[in-house]
Coordinates of C-alpha atoms and ligand atoms in Angstrom, one line a residue:
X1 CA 0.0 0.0 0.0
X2 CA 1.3 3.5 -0.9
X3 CA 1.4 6.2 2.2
X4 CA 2.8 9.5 1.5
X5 CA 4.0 11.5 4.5
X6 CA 3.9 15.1 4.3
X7 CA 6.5 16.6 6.4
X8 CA 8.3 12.8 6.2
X9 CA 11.9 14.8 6.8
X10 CA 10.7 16.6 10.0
X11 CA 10.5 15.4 13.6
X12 CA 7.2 13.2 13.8
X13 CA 6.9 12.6 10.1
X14 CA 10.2 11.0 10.2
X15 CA 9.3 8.4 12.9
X16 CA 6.1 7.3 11.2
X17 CA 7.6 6.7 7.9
X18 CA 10.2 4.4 9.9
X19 CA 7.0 3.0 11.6
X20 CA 5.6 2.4 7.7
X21 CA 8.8 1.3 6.1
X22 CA 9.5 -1.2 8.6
X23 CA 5.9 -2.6 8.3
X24 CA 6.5 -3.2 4.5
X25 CA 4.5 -0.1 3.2
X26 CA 5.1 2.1 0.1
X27 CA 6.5 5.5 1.3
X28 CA 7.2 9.2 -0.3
X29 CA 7.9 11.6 1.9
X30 CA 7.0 15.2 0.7
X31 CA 9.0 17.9 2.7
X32 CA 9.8 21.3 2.0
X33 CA 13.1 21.1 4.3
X34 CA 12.4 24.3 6.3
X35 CA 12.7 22.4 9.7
X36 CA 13.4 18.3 8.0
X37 CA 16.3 16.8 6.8
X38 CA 17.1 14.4 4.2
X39 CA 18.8 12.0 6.1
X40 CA 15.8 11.6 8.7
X41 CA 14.2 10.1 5.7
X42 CA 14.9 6.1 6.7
X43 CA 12.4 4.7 4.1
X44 CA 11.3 5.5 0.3
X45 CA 11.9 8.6 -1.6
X46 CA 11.4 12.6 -0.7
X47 CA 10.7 15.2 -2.9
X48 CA 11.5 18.6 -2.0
X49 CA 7.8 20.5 -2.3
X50 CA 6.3 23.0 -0.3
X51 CA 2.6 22.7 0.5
X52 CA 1.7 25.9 -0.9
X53 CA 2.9 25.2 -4.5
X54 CA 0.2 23.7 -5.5
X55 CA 1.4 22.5 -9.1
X56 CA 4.5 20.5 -7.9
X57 CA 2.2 18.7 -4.8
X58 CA -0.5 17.8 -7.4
X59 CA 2.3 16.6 -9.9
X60 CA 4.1 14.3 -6.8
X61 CA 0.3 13.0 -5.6
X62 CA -1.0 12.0 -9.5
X63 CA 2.3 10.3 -9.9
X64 CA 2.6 8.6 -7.1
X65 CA -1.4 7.5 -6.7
X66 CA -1.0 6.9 -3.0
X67 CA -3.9 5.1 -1.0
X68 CA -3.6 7.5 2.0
X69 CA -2.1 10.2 2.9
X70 CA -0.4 11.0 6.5
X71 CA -0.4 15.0 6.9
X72 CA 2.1 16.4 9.4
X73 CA 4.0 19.1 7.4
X74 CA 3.7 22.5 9.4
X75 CA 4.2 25.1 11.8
X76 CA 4.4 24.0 15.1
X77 CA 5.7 26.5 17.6
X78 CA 3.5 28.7 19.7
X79 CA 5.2 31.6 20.3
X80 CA 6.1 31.9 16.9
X81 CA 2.3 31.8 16.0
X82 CA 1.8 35.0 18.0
X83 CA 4.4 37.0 16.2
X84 CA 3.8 35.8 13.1
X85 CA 0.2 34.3 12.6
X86 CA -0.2 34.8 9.2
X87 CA 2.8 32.4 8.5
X88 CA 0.6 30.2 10.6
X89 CA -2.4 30.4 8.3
X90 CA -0.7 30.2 5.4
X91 CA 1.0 26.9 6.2
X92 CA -1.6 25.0 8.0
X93 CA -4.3 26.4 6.8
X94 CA -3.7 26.9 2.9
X95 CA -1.1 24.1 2.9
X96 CA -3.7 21.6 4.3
X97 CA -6.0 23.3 1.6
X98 CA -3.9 22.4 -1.5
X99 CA -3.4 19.2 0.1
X100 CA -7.0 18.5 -0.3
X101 CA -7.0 19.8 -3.8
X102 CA -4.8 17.7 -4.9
X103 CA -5.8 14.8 -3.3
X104 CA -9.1 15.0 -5.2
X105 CA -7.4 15.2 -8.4
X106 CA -5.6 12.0 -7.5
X107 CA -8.9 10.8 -6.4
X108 CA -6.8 9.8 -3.0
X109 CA -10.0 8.6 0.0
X110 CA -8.0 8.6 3.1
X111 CA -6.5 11.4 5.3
X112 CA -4.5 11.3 8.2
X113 CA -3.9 14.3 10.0
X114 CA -1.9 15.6 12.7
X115 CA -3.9 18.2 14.8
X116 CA -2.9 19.4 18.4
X117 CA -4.4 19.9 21.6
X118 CA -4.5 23.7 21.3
X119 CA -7.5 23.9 19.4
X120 CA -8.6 23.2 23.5
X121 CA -7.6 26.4 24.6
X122 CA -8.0 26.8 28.3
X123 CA -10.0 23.5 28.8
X124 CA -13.3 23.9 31.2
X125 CA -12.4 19.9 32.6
X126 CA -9.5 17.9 33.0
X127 CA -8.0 15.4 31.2
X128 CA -10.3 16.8 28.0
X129 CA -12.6 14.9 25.5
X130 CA -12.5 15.0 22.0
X131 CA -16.4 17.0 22.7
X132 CA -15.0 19.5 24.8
X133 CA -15.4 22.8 23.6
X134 CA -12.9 24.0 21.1
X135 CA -11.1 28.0 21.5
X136 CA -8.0 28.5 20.7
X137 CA -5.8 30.9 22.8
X138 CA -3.0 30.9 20.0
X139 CA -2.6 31.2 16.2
X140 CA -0.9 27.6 16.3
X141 CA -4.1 26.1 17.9
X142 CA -6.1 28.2 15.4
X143 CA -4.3 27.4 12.1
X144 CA -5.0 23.8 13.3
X145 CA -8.7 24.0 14.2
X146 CA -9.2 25.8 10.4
X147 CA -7.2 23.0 8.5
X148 CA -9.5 20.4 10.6
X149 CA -13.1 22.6 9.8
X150 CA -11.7 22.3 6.3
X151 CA -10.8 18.6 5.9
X152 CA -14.7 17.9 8.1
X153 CA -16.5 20.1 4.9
X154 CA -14.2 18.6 2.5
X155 CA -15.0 14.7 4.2
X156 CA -18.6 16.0 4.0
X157 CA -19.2 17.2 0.4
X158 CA -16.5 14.0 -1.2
X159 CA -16.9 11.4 1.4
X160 CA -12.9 10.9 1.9
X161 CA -12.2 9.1 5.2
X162 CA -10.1 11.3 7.6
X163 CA -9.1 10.5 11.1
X164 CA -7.8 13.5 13.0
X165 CA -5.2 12.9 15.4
X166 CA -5.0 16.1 18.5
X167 CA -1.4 15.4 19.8
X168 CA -0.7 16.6 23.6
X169 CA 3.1 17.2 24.5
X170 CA 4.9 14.8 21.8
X171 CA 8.7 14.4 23.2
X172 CA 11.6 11.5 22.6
X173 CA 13.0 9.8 20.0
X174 CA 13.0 6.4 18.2
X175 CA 14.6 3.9 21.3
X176 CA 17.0 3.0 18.5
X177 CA 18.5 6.1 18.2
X178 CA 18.4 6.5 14.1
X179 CA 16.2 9.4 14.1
X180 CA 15.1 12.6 16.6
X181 CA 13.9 15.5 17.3
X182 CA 16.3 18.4 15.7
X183 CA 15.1 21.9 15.6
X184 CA 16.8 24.8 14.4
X185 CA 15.4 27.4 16.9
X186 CA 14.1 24.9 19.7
X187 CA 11.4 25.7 21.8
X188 CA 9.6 22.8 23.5
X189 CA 10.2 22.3 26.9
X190 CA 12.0 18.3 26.9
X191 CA 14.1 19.7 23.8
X192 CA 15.2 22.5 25.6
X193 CA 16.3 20.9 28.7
X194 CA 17.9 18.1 27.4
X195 CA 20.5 20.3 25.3
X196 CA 20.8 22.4 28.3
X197 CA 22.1 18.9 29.9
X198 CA 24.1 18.3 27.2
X199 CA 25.7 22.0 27.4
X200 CA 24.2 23.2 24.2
X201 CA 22.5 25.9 25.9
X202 CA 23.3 27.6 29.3
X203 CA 20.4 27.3 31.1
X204 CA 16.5 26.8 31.0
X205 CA 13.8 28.8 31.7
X206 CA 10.8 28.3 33.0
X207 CA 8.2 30.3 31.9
X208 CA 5.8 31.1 34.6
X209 CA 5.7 29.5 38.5
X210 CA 2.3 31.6 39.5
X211 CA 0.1 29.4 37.7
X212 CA -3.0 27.6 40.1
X213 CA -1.0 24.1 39.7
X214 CA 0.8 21.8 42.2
X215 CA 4.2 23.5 41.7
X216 CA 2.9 26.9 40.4
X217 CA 4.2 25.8 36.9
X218 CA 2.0 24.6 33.2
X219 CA 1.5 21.1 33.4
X220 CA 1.1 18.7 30.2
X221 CA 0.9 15.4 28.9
X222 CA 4.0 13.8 27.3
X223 CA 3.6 11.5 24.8
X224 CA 6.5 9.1 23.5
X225 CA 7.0 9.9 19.5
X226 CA 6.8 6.3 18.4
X227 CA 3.4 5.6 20.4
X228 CA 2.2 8.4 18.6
X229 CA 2.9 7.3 15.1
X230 CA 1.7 3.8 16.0
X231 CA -1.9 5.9 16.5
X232 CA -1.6 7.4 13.1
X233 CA -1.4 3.3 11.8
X234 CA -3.8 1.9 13.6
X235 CA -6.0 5.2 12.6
X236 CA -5.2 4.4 8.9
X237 CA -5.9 0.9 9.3
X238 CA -8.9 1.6 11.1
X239 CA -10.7 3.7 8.1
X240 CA -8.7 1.3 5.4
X241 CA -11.4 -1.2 7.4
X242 CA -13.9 0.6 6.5
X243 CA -14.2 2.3 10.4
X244 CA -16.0 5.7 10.7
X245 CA -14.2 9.6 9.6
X246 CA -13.1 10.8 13.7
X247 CA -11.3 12.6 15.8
X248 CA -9.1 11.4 18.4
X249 CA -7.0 12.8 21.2
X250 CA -3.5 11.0 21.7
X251 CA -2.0 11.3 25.1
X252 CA -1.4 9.6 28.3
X253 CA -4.1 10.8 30.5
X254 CA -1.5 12.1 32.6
X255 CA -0.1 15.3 33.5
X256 CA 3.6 16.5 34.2
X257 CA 4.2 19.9 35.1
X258 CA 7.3 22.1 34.1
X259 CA 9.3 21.3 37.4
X260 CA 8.8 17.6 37.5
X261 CA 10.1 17.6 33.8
X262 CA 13.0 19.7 34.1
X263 CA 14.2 17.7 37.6
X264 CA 13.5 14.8 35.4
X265 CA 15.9 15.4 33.0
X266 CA 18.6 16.5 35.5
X267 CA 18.1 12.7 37.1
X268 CA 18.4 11.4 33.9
X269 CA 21.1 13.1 32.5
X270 CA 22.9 13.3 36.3
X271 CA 23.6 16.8 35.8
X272 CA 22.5 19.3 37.8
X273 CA 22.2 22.3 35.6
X274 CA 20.8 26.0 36.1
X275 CA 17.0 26.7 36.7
X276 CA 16.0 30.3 35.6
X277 CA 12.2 31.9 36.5
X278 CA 10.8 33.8 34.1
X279 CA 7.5 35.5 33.2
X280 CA 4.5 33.6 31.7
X281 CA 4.7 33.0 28.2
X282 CA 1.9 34.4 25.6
X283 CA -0.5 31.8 24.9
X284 CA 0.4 29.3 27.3
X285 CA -3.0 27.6 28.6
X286 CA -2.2 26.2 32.4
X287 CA -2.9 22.7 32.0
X288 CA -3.6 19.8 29.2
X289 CA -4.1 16.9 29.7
X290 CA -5.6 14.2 27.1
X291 CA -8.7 11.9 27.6
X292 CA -7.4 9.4 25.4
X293 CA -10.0 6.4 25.9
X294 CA -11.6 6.7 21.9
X295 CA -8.4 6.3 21.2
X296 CA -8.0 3.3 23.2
X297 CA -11.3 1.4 22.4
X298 CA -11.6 2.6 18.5
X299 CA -8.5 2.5 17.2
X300 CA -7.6 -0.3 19.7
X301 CA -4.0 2.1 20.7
X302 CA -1.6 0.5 23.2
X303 CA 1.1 3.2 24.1
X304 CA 4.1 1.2 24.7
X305 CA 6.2 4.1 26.4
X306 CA 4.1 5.4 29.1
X307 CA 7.1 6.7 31.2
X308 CA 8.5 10.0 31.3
X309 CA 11.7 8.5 31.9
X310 CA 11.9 6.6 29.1
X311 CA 10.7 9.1 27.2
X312 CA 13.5 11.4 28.2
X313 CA 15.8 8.4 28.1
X314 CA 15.3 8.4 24.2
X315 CA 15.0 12.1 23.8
X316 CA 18.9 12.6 25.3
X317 CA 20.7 9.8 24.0
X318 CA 19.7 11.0 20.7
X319 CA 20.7 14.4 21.7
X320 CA 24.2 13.2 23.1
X321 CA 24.7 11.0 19.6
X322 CA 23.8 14.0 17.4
X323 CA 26.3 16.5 18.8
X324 CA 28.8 14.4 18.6
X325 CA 28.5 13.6 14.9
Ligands
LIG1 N1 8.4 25.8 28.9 C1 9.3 26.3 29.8 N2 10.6 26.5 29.4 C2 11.0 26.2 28.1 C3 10.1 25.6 27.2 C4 8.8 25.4 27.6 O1 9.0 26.6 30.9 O2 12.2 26.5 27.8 C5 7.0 25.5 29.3 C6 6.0 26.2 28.5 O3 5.7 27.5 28.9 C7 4.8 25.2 28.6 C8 5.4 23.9 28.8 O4 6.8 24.1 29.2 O5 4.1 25.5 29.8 C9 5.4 23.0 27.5 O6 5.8 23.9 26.5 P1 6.3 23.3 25.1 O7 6.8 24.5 24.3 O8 7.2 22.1 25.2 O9 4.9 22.7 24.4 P2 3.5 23.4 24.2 O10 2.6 22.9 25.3 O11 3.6 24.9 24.1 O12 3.0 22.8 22.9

């Protein structure tokens, strides 16, 4: 079966086409290289083509005729959203858009796609259901909500099967240690602390300890990257079986906040490295935390790595192997 991964050089893309090649499916990656890298890319071919030109994605998608396609290319940093939100829109939103196009010309009748947890905003109950109300507090969580409005019209009016995926906090790296997370300006929190522990930066931050939680500080729900793309497969084989168009939330159901992470890390990594406090940062919601049981009893998900530990585990040794390249 043919797959094609959009944003297949990137950080999660790259995982699940390892996930796909190694269980014998047909993969292209399409990447426009702006965070991926070719050498990420363990399975099949990439082109180099940018969501938003829309003659060279509809050229890749008649040629290669895929079955399904996996859709994680995009822009995925919130503080970035909120100085730049049209960059925002125009990737998620009019990327994702294209995407569709030119899936209809291929005549392509299943979608994958990787939404977040921000389209939540400042959830009214914790852990949050896939119902809960939806309103965004960022552009990030906006740009996503748009692109999944657009795919639930487009499923609507064409009958394509879509199953949209609302990550929590996705951290780690494959246990192997052939692929991980690489960022050129990092910003998530288990990134960031782990190349502090490895002296790549000085210190971390941590941005806001006046929030009503334990600890004063944002808590979240980590998710392990390779339990993650196991839900994209079984969501793909799920509507390949002929299982309902959904939406599902992918986390652990459990909640970490930013202290517990970063002492974490410094008991991982045994070093003991500096803690700075800084202000709240814009369009930070105090807590998520996923309700994950759709997930669960639809798509019949077993997270495997259910650990913080192991999740920061995989996330430094990949960090201490890539430096020293
Ligand atoms: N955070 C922090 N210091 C950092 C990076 C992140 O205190 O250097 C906090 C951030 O404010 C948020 C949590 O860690 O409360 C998770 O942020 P991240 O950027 O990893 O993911 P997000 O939840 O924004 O998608």
């Amino acid at each position: 079966m043919r797959i094609l991964v959009t944003g297949g050089a990137g950080y999660i893309g790259s995982h699940m086409v390892k996930l796909l090649g190694e269980g014998g499916y047909d993969v292209l990656t399409v990447d426009n290289l702006s965070e991926g890298s070719p050498q990420f890319v363990l399975y099949g071919a990439l082109r180099v083509v940018d969501l938003l030109n829309f003659k060279a994605l509809e050229e890749v998608l008649l040629e290669f005729k895929p079955h399904a396609v996996i859709h994680f290319a995009a822009k995925v940093k919130v503080p970035e959203s909120v100085k730049k939100p049209l960059l925002y829109y125009e990737n998620n939103l009019m990327g994702t858009v294209n995407l569709l196009q030119a899936m209809e010309r291929a005549g392509v009748k299943y979608l994958i796609f990787s939404s977040t947890a921000a389209v939540y905003g400042i959830p009214q109950r914790m852990p949050v259901k896939e119902e809960d109300p939806t309103n965004p507090i960022n552009p990030y969580g906006w740009s996503k909500l748009f692109a999944e409005r657009a795919i639930r019209d487009y499923s609507y009016s064409t009958g394509i099967k879509y199953a949209i995926l609302r990550y929590f906090n996705v951290a780690g790296a494959d246990p192997e240690g052939r692929i991980g997370q690489v960022s050129k300006e990092p910003t998530h929190l288990i990134l960031r602390a782990v190349k502090v522990a490895t002296g790549q930066i000085p210190y971390i931050e941590v941005f806001g300890a006046d929030y009503n939680t334990s600890d004063g500080t944002c808590i979240r729900d980590y998710v392990h990257v390779m339990d993650l793309c196991e839900a994209h497969l079984r969501a793909l084989e799920h509507l390949i079986a002929g299982g309902e168009s959904d939406v599902f939330n992918i986390g652990y159901g459990r909640g970490y906040t930013v202290l517990e992470v970063i002492n974490k890390v410094k008991e991982v990594s045994k070093v003991d490295f500096e803690v700075r406090y800084a202000s709240r940062r814009e369009g930070d919601p105090p807590a998520l935390v996923a309700d994950s049981t759709k997930a669960k009893e639809i798509l019949q998900w077993k997270p495997k790595y259910d650990d913080l530990e192991f999740i920061i585990k995989t996330a430094l040794n990949w960090e201490r192997k890539y430096i020293n390249r």
